[in-house]
CSV table of N, CA, C and O in Angstrom, one decimal:
chain,number,residue,atom,x,y,z
R,1,UNK,N,81.5,34.8,167.7
R,1,UNK,CA,80.9,35.5,168.8
R,1,UNK,C,79.7,35.6,168.2
R,1,UNK,O,79.7,35.7,167.3
R,2,UNK,N,78.9,34.7,169.6
R,2,UNK,CA,77.7,34.8,168.9
R,2,UNK,C,76.8,36.1,169.2
R,2,UNK,O,77.4,36.7,170.0
R,3,UNK,N,75.6,35.9,169.0
R,3,UNK,CA,74.9,37.3,168.8
R,3,UNK,C,74.5,37.5,170.1
R,3,UNK,O,74.7,38.9,170.8
R,4,UNK,N,74.7,36.8,171.1
R,4,UNK,CA,74.0,37.5,172.8
R,4,UNK,C,75.3,37.8,173.7
R,4,UNK,O,75.6,38.7,174.5
R,5,UNK,N,76.4,37.4,172.6
R,5,UNK,CA,77.6,38.2,173.7
R,5,UNK,C,78.0,39.1,173.1
R,5,UNK,O,78.8,40.1,173.8
R,6,UNK,N,77.9,39.5,172.1
R,6,UNK,CA,78.3,40.6,171.1
R,6,UNK,C,77.1,41.6,171.7
R,6,UNK,O,77.5,43.5,171.4
R,7,UNK,N,76.2,41.6,172.1
R,7,UNK,CA,75.1,42.5,173.0
R,7,UNK,C,75.4,43.0,174.4
R,7,UNK,O,74.9,43.9,175.4
R,8,UNK,N,76.2,42.1,174.6
R,8,UNK,CA,76.6,42.3,176.3
R,8,UNK,C,77.3,43.3,177.0
R,8,UNK,O,77.1,44.1,177.4
R,9,UNK,N,78.7,43.8,176.0
R,9,UNK,CA,79.3,44.8,175.9
R,9,UNK,C,78.3,46.0,176.1
R,9,UNK,O,78.4,47.4,177.0
R,10,UNK,N,77.5,46.3,175.2
R,10,UNK,CA,76.8,47.2,174.6
R,10,UNK,C,75.5,47.0,175.4
R,10,UNK,O,75.3,48.4,176.2
R,11,UNK,N,74.8,46.6,176.5
R,11,UNK,CA,74.1,46.6,177.1
R,11,UNK,C,75.1,47.0,178.6
R,11,UNK,O,74.3,47.6,179.5
R,12,UNK,N,75.5,46.5,179.0
R,12,UNK,CA,76.9,46.6,180.1
R,12,UNK,C,76.9,48.9,179.6
R,12,UNK,O,76.9,49.0,181.1
R,13,UNK,N,77.0,49.0,178.6
R,13,UNK,CA,77.4,50.4,178.8
R,13,UNK,C,76.6,51.3,179.0
R,13,UNK,O,76.5,52.0,179.5
R,14,UNK,N,75.3,50.7,178.4
R,14,UNK,CA,73.5,51.4,178.4
R,14,UNK,C,73.1,51.7,179.8
R,14,UNK,O,73.6,52.7,180.0
R,15,UNK,N,73.5,50.5,180.6
R,15,UNK,CA,73.4,50.3,181.6
R,15,UNK,C,74.2,51.3,182.6
R,15,UNK,O,73.8,52.1,183.6
R,16,UNK,N,75.4,51.6,182.7
R,16,UNK,CA,76.7,52.6,183.1
R,16,UNK,C,76.3,53.9,182.6
R,16,UNK,O,75.9,54.7,183.6
R,17,UNK,N,76.1,54.1,181.3
R,17,UNK,CA,75.9,55.5,180.5
R,17,UNK,C,74.7,56.1,181.1
R,17,UNK,O,74.1,56.9,181.2
R,18,UNK,N,73.8,55.1,181.6
R,18,UNK,CA,72.3,55.3,181.8
R,18,UNK,C,72.2,56.3,183.6
R,18,UNK,O,71.4,57.2,183.8
R,19,UNK,N,73.7,56.3,184.3
R,19,UNK,CA,73.4,56.4,185.3
R,19,UNK,C,74.1,57.6,186.0
R,19,UNK,O,73.5,58.2,186.4
R,20,UNK,N,74.8,58.2,185.2
R,20,UNK,CA,75.4,59.3,184.8
R,20,UNK,C,74.4,60.5,185.2
R,20,UNK,O,74.6,60.8,185.9
R,21,UNK,N,73.5,60.4,183.8
R,21,UNK,CA,72.5,61.9,184.4
R,21,UNK,C,71.7,61.6,185.9
R,21,UNK,O,71.5,62.8,186.4
R,22,UNK,N,71.5,60.5,185.9
R,22,UNK,CA,70.6,60.4,187.1
R,22,UNK,C,71.7,61.0,188.3
R,22,UNK,O,71.3,61.4,189.2
R,23,UNK,N,73.3,60.2,188.8
R,23,UNK,CA,73.9,60.9,189.6
R,23,UNK,C,74.2,62.6,189.4
R,23,UNK,O,74.6,63.1,190.7
R,24,UNK,N,74.0,63.1,188.1
R,24,UNK,CA,74.2,64.4,187.7
R,24,UNK,C,73.3,65.1,188.8
R,24,UNK,O,73.3,66.2,189.5
R,25,UNK,N,71.6,64.6,188.5
R,25,UNK,CA,70.9,65.4,189.0
R,25,UNK,C,70.5,65.2,190.3
R,25,UNK,O,70.5,66.1,191.2
R,26,UNK,N,70.8,64.0,191.2
R,26,UNK,CA,70.7,63.6,192.4
R,26,UNK,C,71.8,64.7,192.8
R,26,UNK,O,71.8,65.0,194.4
R,27,UNK,N,73.2,64.6,192.7
R,27,UNK,CA,74.0,65.9,193.3
R,27,UNK,C,73.5,67.2,193.3
R,27,UNK,O,73.9,67.9,194.0
R,28,UNK,N,72.7,67.4,192.8
R,28,UNK,CA,71.9,68.6,192.5
R,28,UNK,C,70.9,69.0,193.3
R,28,UNK,O,70.7,70.2,193.8
R,29,UNK,N,70.4,68.1,193.9
R,29,UNK,CA,69.4,67.8,195.4
R,29,UNK,C,70.1,67.6,196.0
R,29,UNK,O,70.6,67.1,196.7
R,30,UNK,N,69.6,68.8,197.2
R,30,UNK,CA,70.4,69.0,198.1
R,30,UNK,C,69.3,68.9,199.3
R,30,UNK,O,67.9,69.7,198.8
R,31,UNK,N,69.1,68.4,200.5
R,31,UNK,CA,68.5,68.5,201.4
R,31,UNK,C,69.1,69.0,202.8
R,31,UNK,O,69.9,68.4,202.9
R,32,UNK,N,68.3,70.0,204.1
R,32,UNK,CA,68.8,70.2,204.9
R,32,UNK,C,68.9,68.7,206.0
R,32,UNK,O,70.0,68.8,206.8
R,33,UNK,N,68.1,67.8,205.8
R,33,UNK,CA,67.7,66.8,206.5
R,33,UNK,C,69.8,65.9,206.5
R,33,UNK,O,70.0,65.4,207.0
R,34,UNK,N,70.2,65.8,205.3
R,34,UNK,CA,71.4,65.5,204.9
R,34,UNK,C,72.9,66.6,205.2
R,34,UNK,O,73.5,66.2,205.2
R,35,UNK,N,72.5,67.5,206.0
R,35,UNK,CA,73.3,68.8,206.2
R,35,UNK,C,74.0,69.7,205.0
R,35,UNK,O,75.3,70.3,205.2
R,36,UNK,N,73.4,69.5,203.4
R,36,UNK,CA,73.3,70.0,203.1
R,36,UNK,C,73.5,71.6,203.0
R,36,UNK,O,72.6,72.0,202.5
R,37,UNK,N,74.9,72.8,203.7
R,37,UNK,CA,74.2,73.6,203.5
R,37,UNK,C,75.4,74.8,202.9
R,37,UNK,O,75.3,75.7,202.3
R,38,UNK,N,76.1,73.8,201.3
R,38,UNK,CA,76.9,74.3,200.8
R,38,UNK,C,78.3,74.3,201.0
R,38,UNK,O,79.1,74.8,200.2
R,39,UNK,N,78.3,74.2,202.4
R,39,UNK,CA,80.2,74.1,203.0
R,39,UNK,C,80.7,72.5,202.6
R,39,UNK,O,79.4,71.7,203.0
R,40,UNK,N,81.6,72.3,202.5
R,40,UNK,CA,82.5,71.1,202.6
R,40,UNK,C,82.1,70.6,203.7
R,40,UNK,O,82.4,70.5,204.9
R,41,UNK,N,81.7,69.0,203.8
R,41,UNK,CA,81.5,68.1,204.5
R,41,UNK,C,82.4,67.4,205.2
R,41,UNK,O,83.2,67.0,203.8
R,42,UNK,N,82.8,66.7,206.3
R,42,UNK,CA,83.7,65.7,206.0
R,42,UNK,C,83.4,64.5,205.3
R,42,UNK,O,81.9,64.5,205.2
R,43,UNK,N,84.5,63.7,205.5
R,43,UNK,CA,84.0,62.3,204.5
R,43,UNK,C,83.3,61.7,205.4
R,43,UNK,O,82.6,61.1,204.7
R,44,UNK,N,83.3,61.4,206.9
R,44,UNK,CA,82.0,60.7,207.5
R,44,UNK,C,81.0,61.2,208.0
R,44,UNK,O,80.6,60.8,208.9
R,45,UNK,N,80.6,62.0,207.4
R,45,UNK,CA,79.5,63.0,208.1
R,45,UNK,C,78.0,62.0,208.0
R,45,UNK,O,77.4,62.3,209.0
R,46,UNK,N,78.3,61.1,207.1
R,46,UNK,CA,76.9,60.5,207.1
R,46,UNK,C,77.3,59.2,208.2
R,46,UNK,O,76.0,58.6,208.1
R,47,UNK,N,78.2,58.9,208.9
R,47,UNK,CA,77.8,57.8,209.6
R,47,UNK,C,77.2,57.4,210.5
R,47,UNK,O,76.5,56.2,211.3
R,48,UNK,N,77.0,59.2,211.1
R,48,UNK,CA,75.8,59.1,211.9
R,48,UNK,C,74.3,58.5,212.0
R,48,UNK,O,73.6,57.6,212.7
R,49,UNK,N,74.1,58.3,210.5
R,49,UNK,CA,72.9,57.7,210.1
R,49,UNK,C,73.3,56.1,209.9
R,49,UNK,O,71.7,56.0,209.9
R,50,UNK,N,73.9,56.0,210.1
R,50,UNK,CA,74.2,54.4,210.0
R,50,UNK,C,74.7,53.8,211.2
R,50,UNK,O,74.8,52.6,211.2
R,51,UNK,N,74.2,54.0,212.6
R,51,UNK,CA,74.4,53.6,213.5
R,51,UNK,C,73.4,52.5,213.4
R,51,UNK,O,72.2,52.2,213.0
R,52,UNK,N,73.3,51.3,214.2
R,52,UNK,CA,72.4,50.3,214.6
R,52,UNK,C,73.5,49.2,213.5
R,52,UNK,O,73.6,49.1,213.1
R,53,UNK,N,72.4,47.6,214.3
R,53,UNK,CA,72.8,47.0,213.6
R,53,UNK,C,71.5,46.7,212.5
R,53,UNK,O,70.5,47.1,211.7
R,54,UNK,N,71.7,45.9,211.6
R,54,UNK,CA,71.4,45.5,209.9
R,54,UNK,C,70.0,45.1,210.1
R,54,UNK,O,70.5,43.4,211.2
R,55,UNK,N,69.2,45.4,209.9
R,55,UNK,CA,68.2,44.4,210.5
R,55,UNK,C,68.0,43.3,209.5
R,55,UNK,O,68.5,42.6,208.9
R,56,UNK,N,67.0,42.2,210.5
R,56,UNK,CA,67.7,40.8,209.9
R,56,UNK,C,67.1,40.7,208.5
R,56,UNK,O,68.1,39.5,207.8
R,57,UNK,N,66.3,41.5,208.2
R,57,UNK,CA,65.9,40.6,206.5
R,57,UNK,C,66.7,40.9,205.6
R,57,UNK,O,66.8,40.5,204.4
R,58,UNK,N,67.4,42.2,205.7
R,58,UNK,CA,68.9,42.4,204.9
R,58,UNK,C,70.1,41.9,205.4
R,58,UNK,O,70.6,41.6,204.5
R,59,UNK,N,69.5,41.1,206.7
R,59,UNK,CA,71.2,40.2,207.0
R,59,UNK,C,71.3,38.9,206.5
R,59,UNK,O,72.3,38.0,205.8
R,60,UNK,N,70.0,38.5,206.4
R,60,UNK,CA,70.0,37.1,205.5
R,60,UNK,C,69.7,37.3,204.4
R,60,UNK,O,69.3,36.2,203.2
R,61,UNK,N,70.2,38.4,203.8
R,61,UNK,CA,69.7,38.4,201.8
R,61,UNK,C,70.6,38.4,201.0
R,61,UNK,O,71.6,38.5,201.8
R,62,UNK,N,70.6,38.3,199.8
R,62,UNK,CA,71.5,38.2,199.2
R,62,UNK,C,72.2,39.7,197.9
R,62,UNK,O,70.7,40.4,198.1
R,63,UNK,N,73.3,39.5,197.7
R,63,UNK,CA,73.2,41.3,196.9
R,63,UNK,C,72.2,41.1,195.5
R,63,UNK,O,71.9,39.7,195.3
R,64,UNK,N,72.1,42.2,194.5
R,64,UNK,CA,71.1,41.8,193.4
R,64,UNK,C,71.7,41.0,192.8
R,64,UNK,O,71.4,40.0,191.7
R,65,UNK,N,73.4,40.2,192.5
R,65,UNK,CA,74.3,39.8,192.2
R,65,UNK,C,73.8,38.5,192.5
R,65,UNK,O,74.7,37.3,192.0
R,66,UNK,N,73.6,38.0,193.4
R,66,UNK,CA,73.1,36.6,194.2
R,66,UNK,C,74.1,36.4,195.4
R,66,UNK,O,75.0,35.0,195.5
R,67,UNK,N,75.0,37.3,195.5
R,67,UNK,CA,76.3,37.1,196.7
R,67,UNK,C,75.4,36.8,197.8
R,67,UNK,O,75.2,37.8,198.4
R,68,UNK,N,75.8,35.8,199.1
R,68,UNK,CA,75.6,35.7,200.2
R,68,UNK,C,76.5,36.9,200.8
R,68,UNK,O,77.6,37.0,201.2
R,69,UNK,N,75.3,37.1,202.3
R,69,UNK,CA,76.4,38.0,203.1
R,69,UNK,C,77.5,37.4,204.0
R,69,UNK,O,77.0,36.4,204.6
R,70,UNK,N,78.3,37.9,203.9
R,70,UNK,CA,79.6,36.9,205.0
R,70,UNK,C,79.0,37.1,206.5
R,70,UNK,O,77.8,37.5,206.8
R,71,UNK,N,79.7,36.0,207.0
R,71,UNK,CA,79.1,36.0,208.4
R,71,UNK,C,79.7,37.2,209.4
R,71,UNK,O,80.3,37.6,209.0
R,72,UNK,N,78.8,37.9,210.4
R,72,UNK,CA,79.3,38.5,210.7
R,72,UNK,C,81.1,39.1,211.5
R,72,UNK,O,81.6,40.2,211.3
R,73,UNK,N,81.2,37.8,211.9
R,73,UNK,CA,83.2,37.8,212.1
R,73,UNK,C,83.5,38.3,211.1
R,73,UNK,O,84.9,38.4,210.9
R,74,UNK,N,83.3,37.8,209.7
R,74,UNK,CA,84.3,38.1,208.9
R,74,UNK,C,84.0,39.4,207.8
R,74,UNK,O,84.9,39.7,207.1
R,75,UNK,N,83.4,39.9,208.2
R,75,UNK,CA,82.7,41.6,207.6
R,75,UNK,C,83.7,42.5,207.7
R,75,UNK,O,84.4,42.6,209.3
R,76,UNK,N,84.3,43.8,206.7
R,76,UNK,CA,85.1,44.8,207.0
R,76,UNK,C,84.4,45.3,207.7
R,76,UNK,O,83.4,45.9,207.7
R,77,UNK,N,85.4,46.3,208.9
R,77,UNK,CA,84.8,47.5,209.2
R,77,UNK,C,84.5,48.4,208.4
R,77,UNK,O,85.1,48.5,206.9
R,78,UNK,N,83.8,49.5,208.4
R,78,UNK,CA,83.5,51.0,207.4
R,78,UNK,C,85.1,51.0,207.1
R,78,UNK,O,85.1,51.8,206.1
R,79,UNK,N,86.0,51.3,208.7
R,79,UNK,CA,87.0,51.8,208.1
R,79,UNK,C,87.8,51.3,207.7
R,79,UNK,O,89.3,51.6,206.2
R,80,UNK,N,88.2,50.4,207.8
R,80,UNK,CA,88.9,49.3,206.9
R,80,UNK,C,88.8,48.9,205.5
R,80,UNK,O,89.3,48.8,204.3
R,81,UNK,N,87.7,49.4,205.2
R,81,UNK,CA,87.3,49.1,203.6
R,81,UNK,C,87.0,50.6,203.1
R,81,UNK,O,86.6,50.7,201.9
R,82,UNK,N,87.7,51.6,204.0
R,82,UNK,CA,87.9,52.8,203.2
R,82,UNK,C,86.5,53.2,202.4
R,82,UNK,O,86.0,54.0,201.9
R,83,UNK,N,85.2,53.4,203.8
R,83,UNK,CA,83.7,53.9,203.2
R,83,UNK,C,84.0,55.3,203.4
R,83,UNK,O,84.6,56.2,204.6
R,84,UNK,N,83.2,55.9,202.2
R,84,UNK,CA,83.0,57.1,202.5
R,84,UNK,C,81.4,57.3,202.0
R,84,UNK,O,80.8,56.7,201.5
R,85,UNK,N,81.0,58.3,202.7
R,85,UNK,CA,79.5,59.2,202.2
R,85,UNK,C,79.5,59.8,201.3
R,85,UNK,O,80.6,60.9,200.6
R,86,UNK,N,79.1,59.4,199.9
R,86,UNK,CA,79.2,60.1,199.0
R,86,UNK,C,80.0,59.0,198.1
R,86,UNK,O,80.4,58.4,198.2
R,87,UNK,N,79.1,59.4,196.8
R,87,UNK,CA,79.9,58.8,195.3
R,87,UNK,C,81.6,58.8,195.2
R,87,UNK,O,81.4,59.6,195.3
R,88,UNK,N,82.0,57.9,194.4
R,88,UNK,CA,83.7,58.0,193.6
R,88,UNK,C,82.7,58.3,192.2
R,88,UNK,O,83.3,56.9,191.8
R,89,UNK,N,83.4,59.1,191.5
R,89,UNK,CA,83.6,59.0,190.1
R,89,UNK,C,82.1,58.4,189.7
R,89,UNK,O,82.9,56.8,188.7
R,90,UNK,N,81.2,58.4,189.5
R,90,UNK,CA,80.1,57.4,189.5
R,90,UNK,C,80.1,56.1,190.0
R,90,UNK,O,79.3,55.4,189.5
R,91,UNK,N,81.1,55.6,190.6
R,91,UNK,CA,80.8,53.9,191.5
R,91,UNK,C,80.3,54.8,192.9
R,91,UNK,O,80.7,56.1,193.6
R,92,UNK,N,79.2,53.7,193.0
R,92,UNK,CA,78.4,53.9,194.8
R,92,UNK,C,77.7,52.7,195.3
R,92,UNK,O,77.8,52.1,194.2
R,93,UNK,N,77.6,52.5,195.9
R,93,UNK,CA,77.4,51.2,196.8
R,93,UNK,C,75.9,50.9,195.9
R,93,UNK,O,75.8,49.4,195.8
R,94,UNK,N,75.3,51.4,195.4
R,94,UNK,CA,73.9,51.4,194.6
R,94,UNK,C,74.0,50.3,193.5
R,94,UNK,O,73.2,50.1,193.0
R,95,UNK,N,75.5,50.8,192.5
R,95,UNK,CA,75.8,50.1,191.7
R,95,UNK,C,76.6,49.2,192.0
R,95,UNK,O,77.6,48.7,190.8
R,96,UNK,N,77.0,48.5,193.3
R,96,UNK,CA,78.0,47.8,193.4
R,96,UNK,C,77.4,46.1,193.3
R,96,UNK,O,76.2,45.8,194.1
R,97,UNK,N,78.6,45.7,193.2
R,97,UNK,CA,77.9,43.9,193.4
R,97,UNK,C,77.5,43.5,194.5
R,97,UNK,O,76.8,42.5,194.7
R,98,UNK,N,78.2,43.8,195.6
R,98,UNK,CA,78.0,43.6,196.7
R,98,UNK,C,76.9,44.0,197.7
R,98,UNK,O,76.4,43.4,198.8
R,99,UNK,N,76.1,45.3,196.9
R,99,UNK,CA,75.4,46.0,197.4
R,99,UNK,C,74.0,44.9,197.9
R,99,UNK,O,73.8,44.0,196.9
R,100,UNK,N,73.3,45.2,198.8
R,100,UNK,CA,72.2,44.3,199.1
R,100,UNK,C,71.1,45.8,199.4
R,100,UNK,O,71.4,46.2,200.4
R,101,UNK,N,70.3,45.8,198.2
R,101,UNK,CA,69.3,46.8,198.5
R,101,UNK,C,68.1,46.5,199.8
R,101,UNK,O,67.7,45.6,200.3
R,102,UNK,N,67.5,47.9,200.1
R,102,UNK,CA,67.2,47.8,201.0
R,102,UNK,C,65.6,47.2,201.5
R,102,UNK,O,64.9,46.9,200.2
R,103,UNK,N,65.5,46.5,201.9
R,103,UNK,CA,64.6,45.4,202.5
R,103,UNK,C,63.3,45.7,202.8
R,103,UNK,O,62.1,45.2,203.2
R,104,UNK,N,63.4,46.9,204.0
R,104,UNK,CA,62.4,47.0,205.1
R,104,UNK,C,61.8,48.3,204.9
R,104,UNK,O,61.0,48.4,206.1
R,105,UNK,N,62.4,49.3,204.0
R,105,UNK,CA,61.5,50.6,203.5
R,105,UNK,C,62.2,51.7,204.3
R,105,UNK,O,61.7,52.6,204.3
R,106,UNK,N,63.2,51.7,205.0
R,106,UNK,CA,63.6,52.8,205.7
R,106,UNK,C,65.2,52.9,204.5
R,106,UNK,O,65.5,54.4,205.1
R,107,UNK,N,64.8,52.9,203.3
R,107,UNK,CA,66.2,53.8,202.7
R,107,UNK,C,67.2,53.3,202.7
R,107,UNK,O,68.4,53.8,202.2
R,108,UNK,N,67.5,52.1,203.7
R,108,UNK,CA,68.9,51.6,203.8
R,108,UNK,C,69.3,50.4,203.8
R,108,UNK,O,68.7,49.9,204.3
R,109,UNK,N,70.7,50.2,202.6
R,109,UNK,CA,70.7,48.6,202.6
R,109,UNK,C,71.6,47.9,203.5
R,109,UNK,O,72.1,48.6,204.5
R,110,UNK,N,72.2,47.1,202.9
R,110,UNK,CA,73.8,46.1,203.9
R,110,UNK,C,74.4,45.9,202.6
R,110,UNK,O,74.1,46.2,201.5
R,111,UNK,N,75.7,45.1,203.1
R,111,UNK,CA,76.7,44.8,202.1
R,111,UNK,C,77.1,43.9,202.1
R,111,UNK,O,76.9,43.0,203.6
R,112,UNK,N,77.2,42.7,201.5
R,112,UNK,CA,77.9,41.4,201.5
R,112,UNK,C,78.9,41.2,201.8
R,112,UNK,O,79.8,40.4,202.9
R,113,UNK,N,79.7,42.3,202.5
R,113,UNK,CA,80.9,42.3,202.6
R,113,UNK,C,81.9,43.7,203.9
R,113,UNK,O,82.6,43.4,204.7
R,114,UNK,N,81.0,44.2,203.8
R,114,UNK,CA,81.4,45.3,204.9
R,114,UNK,C,80.0,45.4,206.1
R,114,UNK,O,79.0,45.1,205.7
R,115,UNK,N,80.2,45.5,207.3
R,115,UNK,CA,79.6,45.4,208.6
R,115,UNK,C,78.4,46.9,208.4
R,115,UNK,O,79.0,48.2,207.9
R,116,UNK,N,77.6,46.8,209.7
R,116,UNK,CA,76.9,48.0,209.5
R,116,UNK,C,75.7,48.2,208.1
R,116,UNK,O,75.9,47.8,207.4
R,117,UNK,N,74.9,48.8,208.3
R,117,UNK,CA,74.1,49.3,207.4
R,117,UNK,C,75.0,50.3,206.8
R,117,UNK,O,75.5,51.1,206.7
R,118,UNK,N,74.5,50.4,205.2
R,118,UNK,CA,74.6,51.0,203.9
R,118,UNK,C,74.4,51.9,203.0
R,118,UNK,O,72.9,51.2,203.0
R,119,UNK,N,74.5,53.2,202.6
R,119,UNK,CA,73.5,53.6,202.1
R,119,UNK,C,73.9,53.3,200.5
R,119,UNK,O,75.0,53.4,200.1
R,120,UNK,N,73.2,53.4,199.9
R,120,UNK,CA,73.2,53.4,198.5
R,120,UNK,C,74.1,54.2,197.9
R,120,UNK,O,74.7,54.3,196.4
R,121,UNK,N,73.9,55.3,198.4
R,121,UNK,CA,74.4,57.1,197.8
R,121,UNK,C,76.0,57.1,198.1
R,121,UNK,O,76.9,57.6,197.5
R,122,UNK,N,76.5,56.2,199.0
R,122,UNK,CA,77.7,56.1,199.6
R,122,UNK,C,78.8,55.3,198.3
R,122,UNK,O,78.6,54.4,197.8
R,123,UNK,N,79.9,54.9,198.7
R,123,UNK,CA,80.9,54.3,198.2
R,123,UNK,C,82.2,53.6,199.0
R,123,UNK,O,82.4,54.1,200.4
R,124,UNK,N,82.7,52.7,199.0
R,124,UNK,CA,83.8,52.2,199.8
R,124,UNK,C,84.8,51.7,198.7
R,124,UNK,O,84.5,51.2,197.6
R,125,UNK,N,86.0,51.4,199.3
R,125,UNK,CA,87.4,51.1,198.2
R,125,UNK,C,86.9,49.1,197.6
R,125,UNK,O,88.0,49.0,196.9
R,126,UNK,N,86.2,48.8,198.0
R,126,UNK,CA,86.2,47.0,197.6
R,126,UNK,C,85.1,47.5,196.5
R,126,UNK,O,84.5,46.1,195.9
R,127,UNK,N,84.5,48.4,196.0
R,127,UNK,CA,83.7,48.6,195.0
R,127,UNK,C,84.1,48.2,194.0
R,127,UNK,O,85.0,48.1,193.5
R,128,UNK,N,82.6,47.2,193.7
R,128,UNK,CA,83.3,45.9,191.8
R,128,UNK,C,81.4,46.2,191.3
R,128,UNK,O,80.5,46.3,192.2
R,129,UNK,N,81.8,46.4,189.8
R,129,UNK,CA,80.6,46.5,189.0
R,129,UNK,C,79.9,45.3,189.2
R,129,UNK,O,80.5,44.6,189.1
R,130,UNK,N,78.1,45.7,189.2
R,130,UNK,CA,77.1,44.6,189.2
R,130,UNK,C,77.6,43.8,188.0
R,130,UNK,O,77.9,44.3,187.2
R,131,UNK,N,77.6,42.3,188.0
R,131,UNK,CA,77.3,41.6,186.6
R,131,UNK,C,75.9,42.0,186.4
R,131,UNK,O,75.7,41.6,185.0
R,132,UNK,N,75.1,41.8,187.1
R,132,UNK,CA,73.3,42.0,186.5
R,132,UNK,C,72.8,43.6,186.6
R,132,UNK,O,73.2,44.2,187.4
R,133,UNK,N,71.9,43.6,186.1
R,133,UNK,CA,71.4,44.8,186.2
R,133,UNK,C,70.0,44.9,187.1
R,133,UNK,O,69.5,44.2,186.8
R,134,UNK,N,70.1,45.7,188.1
R,134,UNK,CA,69.1,46.0,188.8
R,134,UNK,C,67.6,45.3,188.1
R,134,UNK,O,67.2,46.4,187.2
R,135,UNK,N,67.2,44.7,188.8
R,135,UNK,CA,65.0,44.6,188.6
R,135,UNK,C,64.3,45.6,188.9
R,135,UNK,O,64.5,46.1,190.0
R,136,UNK,N,63.6,46.4,187.7
R,136,UNK,CA,62.8,46.7,188.2
R,136,UNK,C,61.6,46.7,189.4
R,136,UNK,O,61.2,45.4,189.5
């Protein structure tokens, strides 16, 4: 095993482990805009924020791992992808290989596999770990 190969699992672990404290801290922050009133929310509470079409700059972008976005007719609906508002056991769209980061400054990105706008803090059933670390 080459030196570069032995470092990759360690690097992957450090990237994943580094997101834990961020997620815990982010979970402690709530604001009224997101409807955080201490009451349990329905799984689809955020979907009204994601109405509308994906901006062209994100429709034509690639994910962090370089995956091109599928043609609109091939994208899964949020329902078919089991999209939910909020992370699932540390997995969230923002650390998924299919996520296209926000490109127009509205704080919402897109996905190469799922239709519509996608929040980085949500999750769906096709989640897959990123191969590359996000660039600063």
